[in-house]
Protein backbone atom coordinates (compact mmCIF):
# COMPACT_ATOMS: atom_id res chain seq x y z
CA UNK A 1 0.00 0.00 0.00
CA UNK A 2 1.29 3.40 -0.87
CA UNK A 3 1.14 5.84 1.92
CA UNK A 4 0.73 9.37 0.69
CA UNK A 5 2.19 12.06 2.84
CA UNK A 6 -0.29 14.59 3.95
CA UNK A 7 0.15 17.62 1.70
CA UNK A 8 1.26 20.69 3.56
CA UNK A 9 -0.92 23.67 3.12
CA UNK A 10 1.01 26.60 1.77
CA UNK A 11 0.57 29.60 4.08
CA UNK A 12 -1.47 32.34 2.43
CA UNK A 13 0.53 35.49 1.59
CA UNK A 14 -0.47 38.25 3.91
CA UNK A 15 -2.04 41.06 2.02
CA UNK A 16 -1.18 43.43 4.88
CA UNK A 17 2.49 43.46 3.87
CA UNK A 18 1.54 44.47 0.34
CA UNK A 19 -0.58 47.33 1.66
CA UNK A 20 2.33 48.49 3.84
CA UNK A 21 4.68 48.58 0.88
CA UNK A 22 2.20 50.42 -1.30
CA UNK A 23 1.61 52.94 1.47
CA UNK A 24 5.33 53.58 1.86
CA UNK A 25 5.71 54.05 -1.88
CA UNK A 26 2.73 56.40 -1.96
CA UNK A 27 4.09 58.57 0.84
CA UNK A 28 7.58 58.52 -0.71
CA UNK A 29 6.35 59.75 -4.07
CA UNK A 30 4.10 62.36 -2.45
CA UNK A 31 7.02 63.79 -0.49
CA UNK A 32 9.71 63.59 -3.15
CA UNK A 33 7.69 64.80 -6.12
CA UNK A 34 6.72 68.32 -6.93
CA UNK A 35 3.23 68.94 -8.23
CA UNK A 36 3.90 71.64 -10.77
CA UNK A 37 2.10 72.36 -13.94
CA UNK A 38 4.67 71.25 -16.47
CA UNK A 39 5.25 73.23 -19.61
CA UNK A 40 3.68 71.93 -22.82
CA UNK A 41 7.10 72.15 -24.50
CA UNK A 42 10.50 70.82 -23.50
CA UNK A 43 12.21 73.03 -20.92
CA UNK A 44 15.59 72.01 -19.56
CA UNK A 45 16.62 74.49 -16.85
CA UNK A 46 20.22 75.73 -16.79
CA UNK A 47 22.62 74.08 -14.39
CA UNK A 48 24.46 76.07 -11.75
CA UNK A 49 25.76 75.56 -8.25
CA UNK A 50 25.00 78.94 -6.73
CA UNK A 51 21.23 78.49 -6.48
CA UNK A 52 19.14 78.33 -3.33
CA UNK A 53 16.44 75.82 -2.55
CA UNK A 54 13.18 76.70 -4.18
CA UNK A 55 10.07 76.88 -2.02
CA UNK A 56 6.74 75.58 -3.27
CA UNK A 57 3.86 77.72 -4.41
CA UNK A 58 3.93 80.67 -6.74
CA UNK A 59 3.42 81.02 -10.46
CA UNK A 60 5.61 79.42 -13.10
CA UNK A 61 6.28 81.08 -16.43
CA UNK A 62 8.05 78.75 -18.84
CA UNK A 63 10.20 79.99 -21.70
CA UNK A 64 11.17 77.54 -24.43
CA UNK A 65 14.43 77.61 -26.35
CA UNK A 66 12.75 79.49 -29.22
CA UNK A 67 11.08 82.02 -26.95
CA UNK A 68 7.56 80.58 -26.68
CA UNK A 69 5.88 81.34 -23.35
CA UNK A 70 3.63 79.24 -21.16
CA UNK A 71 1.90 80.16 -17.93
CA UNK A 72 0.99 77.32 -15.58
CA UNK A 73 1.17 74.75 -18.35
CA UNK A 74 -0.74 76.58 -21.09
CA UNK A 75 0.95 78.17 -24.10
CA UNK A 76 0.16 81.85 -24.22
CA UNK A 77 1.27 84.98 -26.01
CA UNK A 78 3.43 87.47 -24.14
CA UNK A 79 0.53 89.90 -23.73
CA UNK A 80 -1.68 87.17 -22.31
CA UNK A 81 0.99 86.03 -19.87
CA UNK A 82 1.52 89.55 -18.57
CA UNK A 83 -2.23 90.15 -18.30
CA UNK A 84 -2.82 86.97 -16.34
CA UNK A 85 0.20 87.68 -14.13
CA UNK A 86 -1.06 91.19 -13.45
CA UNK A 87 -4.36 89.67 -12.27
CA UNK A 88 -2.52 87.21 -10.03
CA UNK A 89 -0.18 89.84 -8.61
CA UNK A 90 -2.93 92.35 -7.99
CA UNK A 91 -3.42 92.25 -4.24
CA UNK A 92 -0.78 89.53 -3.78
CA UNK A 93 2.50 91.10 -4.88
CA UNK A 94 4.45 88.66 -2.68
CA UNK A 95 3.58 85.81 -5.04
CA UNK A 96 6.78 84.12 -6.13
CA UNK A 97 7.12 84.29 -9.92
CA UNK A 98 9.38 81.57 -11.28
CA UNK A 99 10.92 81.92 -14.70
CA UNK A 100 11.54 78.41 -15.92
CA UNK A 101 13.62 79.15 -18.98
CA UNK A 102 15.26 76.57 -21.19
CA UNK A 103 19.04 76.61 -20.91
CA UNK A 104 19.33 77.39 -24.60
CA UNK A 105 16.86 80.28 -24.60
CA UNK A 106 18.44 83.60 -25.61
CA UNK A 107 18.49 86.17 -22.82
CA UNK A 108 16.55 88.64 -24.95
CA UNK A 109 13.49 86.46 -24.32
CA UNK A 110 14.10 86.19 -20.58
CA UNK A 111 15.59 89.35 -19.06
CA UNK A 112 13.10 91.87 -20.54
CA UNK A 113 10.29 89.56 -19.42
CA UNK A 114 11.68 89.56 -15.87
CA UNK A 115 11.79 93.34 -15.94
CA UNK A 116 8.20 93.54 -17.20
CA UNK A 117 7.00 91.15 -14.50
CA UNK A 118 8.79 93.24 -11.90
CA UNK A 119 7.12 96.32 -13.33
CA UNK A 120 3.76 94.61 -12.72
CA UNK A 121 4.57 94.82 -9.02
CA UNK A 122 6.07 91.38 -8.32
CA UNK A 123 8.32 91.46 -5.28
CA UNK A 124 10.18 88.30 -6.18
CA UNK A 125 11.07 87.00 -9.63
CA UNK A 126 13.45 84.04 -9.70
CA UNK A 127 15.17 82.01 -12.36
CA UNK A 128 14.82 78.24 -12.02
CA UNK A 129 18.05 76.22 -12.07
CA UNK A 130 19.09 72.66 -11.53
CA UNK A 131 22.04 72.05 -9.27
CA UNK A 132 25.07 70.72 -11.08
CA UNK A 133 28.13 71.70 -13.02
CA UNK A 134 27.44 73.96 -16.00
CA UNK B 1 -40.64 33.90 24.44
CA UNK B 2 -38.19 35.92 22.49
CA UNK B 3 -36.87 34.30 19.45
CA UNK B 4 -33.44 35.52 18.56
CA UNK B 5 -32.36 35.22 15.04
CA UNK B 6 -29.17 33.38 14.46
CA UNK B 7 -26.53 35.95 13.72
CA UNK B 8 -24.86 35.34 10.42
CA UNK B 9 -21.13 35.52 9.96
CA UNK B 10 -19.82 39.14 9.90
CA UNK B 11 -19.00 40.25 6.44
CA UNK B 12 -15.27 40.83 6.22
CA UNK B 13 -14.24 44.20 4.85
CA UNK B 14 -12.57 43.51 1.57
CA UNK B 15 -9.00 44.81 1.49
CA UNK B 16 -8.85 44.43 -2.24
CA UNK B 17 -10.84 47.62 -2.80
CA UNK B 18 -8.47 49.54 -0.54
CA UNK B 19 -5.43 48.22 -2.39
CA UNK B 20 -7.03 49.30 -5.66
CA UNK B 21 -7.46 52.83 -4.37
CA UNK B 22 -3.92 52.92 -3.03
CA UNK B 23 -2.52 51.70 -6.32
CA UNK B 24 -4.46 54.32 -8.25
CA UNK B 25 -3.19 57.07 -5.90
CA UNK B 26 0.35 55.73 -6.21
CA UNK B 27 0.25 55.72 -10.00
CA UNK B 28 -1.33 59.20 -10.00
CA UNK B 29 1.44 60.71 -7.88
CA UNK B 30 4.16 58.89 -9.80
CA UNK B 31 2.90 60.14 -13.13
CA UNK B 32 1.90 63.70 -12.30
CA UNK B 33 4.86 64.73 -10.12
CA UNK B 34 8.14 66.02 -11.41
CA UNK B 35 11.27 64.80 -9.73
CA UNK B 36 13.83 67.36 -10.94
CA UNK B 37 15.80 68.89 -8.12
CA UNK B 38 15.19 72.58 -8.69
CA UNK B 39 17.02 75.58 -7.31
CA UNK B 40 16.54 79.26 -7.95
CA UNK B 41 18.44 82.52 -8.20
CA UNK B 42 16.71 85.86 -7.73
CA UNK B 43 16.40 87.72 -11.01
CA UNK B 44 14.30 90.75 -10.14
CA UNK B 45 12.62 92.23 -7.13
CA UNK B 46 13.83 93.10 -3.65
CA UNK B 47 16.16 90.11 -3.37
CA UNK B 48 17.62 90.42 -6.82
CA UNK B 49 21.36 90.95 -7.15
CA UNK B 50 21.89 94.57 -6.30
CA UNK B 51 18.17 95.20 -6.02
CA UNK B 52 17.39 97.86 -3.47
CA UNK B 53 21.05 98.61 -2.94
CA UNK B 54 21.50 102.18 -1.94
CA UNK B 55 24.30 104.25 -3.25
CA UNK B 56 25.55 105.51 0.12
CA UNK B 57 29.25 105.43 -0.53
CA UNK B 58 30.98 105.58 -3.85
CA UNK B 59 31.81 102.01 -4.68
CA UNK B 60 34.15 100.59 -7.21
CA UNK B 61 32.38 99.08 -10.18
CA UNK B 62 33.55 96.65 -12.73
CA UNK B 63 31.72 95.59 -15.86
CA UNK B 64 31.69 91.99 -17.02
CA UNK B 65 30.41 91.58 -20.55
CA UNK B 66 28.76 88.36 -21.64
CA UNK B 67 29.10 87.91 -25.37
CA UNK B 68 26.63 86.21 -27.67
CA UNK B 69 28.66 83.01 -27.77
CA UNK B 70 28.75 82.77 -23.97
CA UNK B 71 32.26 84.13 -23.41
CA UNK B 72 32.78 86.55 -20.53
CA UNK B 73 35.04 89.57 -20.81
CA UNK B 74 36.49 91.81 -18.13
CA UNK B 75 38.06 95.05 -19.35
CA UNK B 76 38.29 93.69 -22.87
CA UNK B 77 40.12 90.55 -21.81
CA UNK B 78 38.56 87.10 -21.43
CA UNK B 79 37.44 86.79 -17.81
CA UNK B 80 40.02 85.11 -15.61
CA UNK B 81 38.43 84.09 -12.29
CA UNK B 82 41.82 84.46 -10.56
CA UNK B 83 42.13 88.11 -11.60
CA UNK B 84 38.64 88.78 -10.33
CA UNK B 85 39.34 86.91 -7.10
CA UNK B 86 42.39 89.09 -6.44
CA UNK B 87 40.38 92.24 -7.09
CA UNK B 88 37.64 91.04 -4.76
CA UNK B 89 40.19 90.31 -2.04
CA UNK B 90 41.41 93.87 -2.38
CA UNK B 91 37.90 95.35 -2.51
CA UNK B 92 35.24 92.89 -1.21
CA UNK B 93 32.40 95.33 -1.85
CA UNK B 94 33.27 95.54 -5.53
CA UNK B 95 30.12 96.15 -7.53
CA UNK B 96 30.02 93.75 -10.44
CA UNK B 97 27.79 94.70 -13.33
CA UNK B 98 27.01 91.97 -15.81
CA UNK B 99 26.12 93.20 -19.28
CA UNK B 100 24.74 90.21 -21.14
CA UNK B 101 24.23 90.08 -24.86
CA UNK B 102 20.65 89.38 -25.84
CA UNK B 103 21.87 86.46 -27.92
CA UNK B 104 23.65 84.75 -25.03
CA UNK B 105 21.88 81.73 -23.60
CA UNK B 106 20.39 81.41 -20.15
CA UNK B 107 22.95 78.70 -19.42
CA UNK B 108 25.79 81.12 -20.22
CA UNK B 109 24.40 83.63 -17.71
CA UNK B 110 23.91 80.96 -15.05
CA UNK B 111 27.44 79.69 -15.62
CA UNK B 112 28.87 83.21 -15.42
CA UNK B 113 27.00 83.87 -12.18
CA UNK B 114 28.50 80.66 -10.81
CA UNK B 115 31.99 81.82 -11.73
CA UNK B 116 31.44 85.27 -10.22
CA UNK B 117 29.97 83.91 -6.99
CA UNK B 118 32.77 81.36 -6.85
CA UNK B 119 35.32 84.18 -7.11
CA UNK B 120 33.71 85.79 -4.06
CA UNK B 121 31.40 88.37 -5.62
CA UNK B 122 28.89 89.76 -3.16
CA UNK B 123 27.38 92.62 -5.10
CA UNK B 124 26.21 91.40 -8.44
CA UNK B 125 23.88 93.21 -10.79
CA UNK B 126 22.58 92.31 -14.19
CA UNK B 127 22.20 95.18 -16.60
CA UNK B 128 18.80 94.47 -18.07
CA UNK B 129 18.04 94.82 -21.69
CA UNK B 130 15.10 97.11 -22.04
CA UNK B 131 14.30 96.69 -25.70
CA UNK B 132 14.51 93.73 -27.97
CA UNK B 133 17.20 94.17 -30.58
CSV table of N, CA, C and O in Angstrom, one decimal, chain A residues 3 28 38 40 42-43 55 65 70 73 81 87-88 95-96 108 127 130-131:
chain,number,residue,atom,x,y,z
A,3,UNK,N,1.6,4.8,1.0
A,3,UNK,CA,1.1,5.8,1.9
A,3,UNK,C,1.5,7.2,1.4
A,3,UNK,O,2.6,7.6,1.2
A,28,UNK,N,6.3,58.1,-0.1
A,28,UNK,CA,7.6,58.5,-0.7
A,28,UNK,C,7.4,59.4,-1.9
A,28,UNK,O,8.0,60.5,-2.0
A,38,UNK,N,3.5,71.3,-15.6
A,38,UNK,CA,4.7,71.3,-16.5
A,38,UNK,C,4.4,72.0,-17.8
A,38,UNK,O,3.2,72.1,-18.2
A,40,UNK,N,4.1,72.8,-21.7
A,40,UNK,CA,3.7,71.9,-22.8
A,40,UNK,C,4.8,71.7,-23.8
A,40,UNK,O,4.7,70.9,-24.7
A,42,UNK,N,9.3,71.3,-24.3
A,42,UNK,CA,10.5,70.8,-23.5
A,42,UNK,C,11.2,72.0,-22.9
A,42,UNK,O,11.6,72.9,-23.6
A,43,UNK,N,11.4,72.0,-21.6
A,43,UNK,CA,12.2,73.0,-20.9
A,43,UNK,C,13.2,72.3,-20.1
A,43,UNK,O,12.9,71.6,-19.2
A,55,UNK,N,11.3,77.2,-2.8
A,55,UNK,CA,10.1,76.9,-2.0
A,55,UNK,C,8.9,76.5,-3.0
A,55,UNK,O,9.0,76.9,-4.2
A,65,UNK,N,13.2,77.2,-25.7
A,65,UNK,CA,14.4,77.6,-26.3
A,65,UNK,C,14.2,78.6,-27.5
A,65,UNK,O,15.1,79.4,-27.8
A,70,UNK,N,4.7,80.0,-21.7
A,70,UNK,CA,3.6,79.2,-21.2
A,70,UNK,C,3.5,79.6,-19.7
A,70,UNK,O,4.4,79.8,-19.0
A,73,UNK,N,1.4,75.9,-17.5
A,73,UNK,CA,1.2,74.7,-18.3
A,73,UNK,C,0.5,75.0,-19.6
A,73,UNK,O,0.3,74.1,-20.5
A,81,UNK,N,0.3,86.4,-21.1
A,81,UNK,CA,1.0,86.0,-19.9
A,81,UNK,C,1.0,87.2,-18.9
A,81,UNK,O,0.7,87.1,-17.7
A,87,UNK,N,-3.2,90.0,-13.1
A,87,UNK,CA,-4.4,89.7,-12.3
A,87,UNK,C,-3.9,88.9,-11.0
A,87,UNK,O,-4.5,89.1,-9.9
A,88,UNK,N,-3.0,88.0,-11.2
A,88,UNK,CA,-2.5,87.2,-10.0
A,88,UNK,C,-1.8,88.1,-9.0
A,88,UNK,O,-1.9,87.9,-7.8
A,95,UNK,N,3.6,87.1,-4.3
A,95,UNK,CA,3.6,85.8,-5.0
A,95,UNK,C,4.9,85.6,-5.7
A,95,UNK,O,5.4,86.5,-6.4
A,96,UNK,N,5.5,84.4,-5.5
A,96,UNK,CA,6.8,84.1,-6.1
A,96,UNK,C,6.6,83.8,-7.6
A,96,UNK,O,5.7,83.0,-7.9
A,108,UNK,N,17.5,87.6,-24.5
A,108,UNK,CA,16.6,88.6,-25.0
A,108,UNK,C,15.1,88.2,-24.8
A,108,UNK,O,14.2,89.1,-24.8
A,127,UNK,N,14.8,82.9,-11.2
A,127,UNK,CA,15.2,82.0,-12.4
A,127,UNK,C,15.4,80.6,-11.8
A,127,UNK,O,16.1,80.4,-10.9
A,130,UNK,N,18.9,74.0,-12.1
A,130,UNK,CA,19.1,72.7,-11.5
A,130,UNK,C,20.5,72.6,-11.0
A,130,UNK,O,21.4,73.2,-11.7
A,131,UNK,N,20.7,72.1,-9.8
A,131,UNK,CA,22.0,72.0,-9.3
A,131,UNK,C,22.9,71.1,-10.1
A,131,UNK,O,22.5,70.1,-10.5
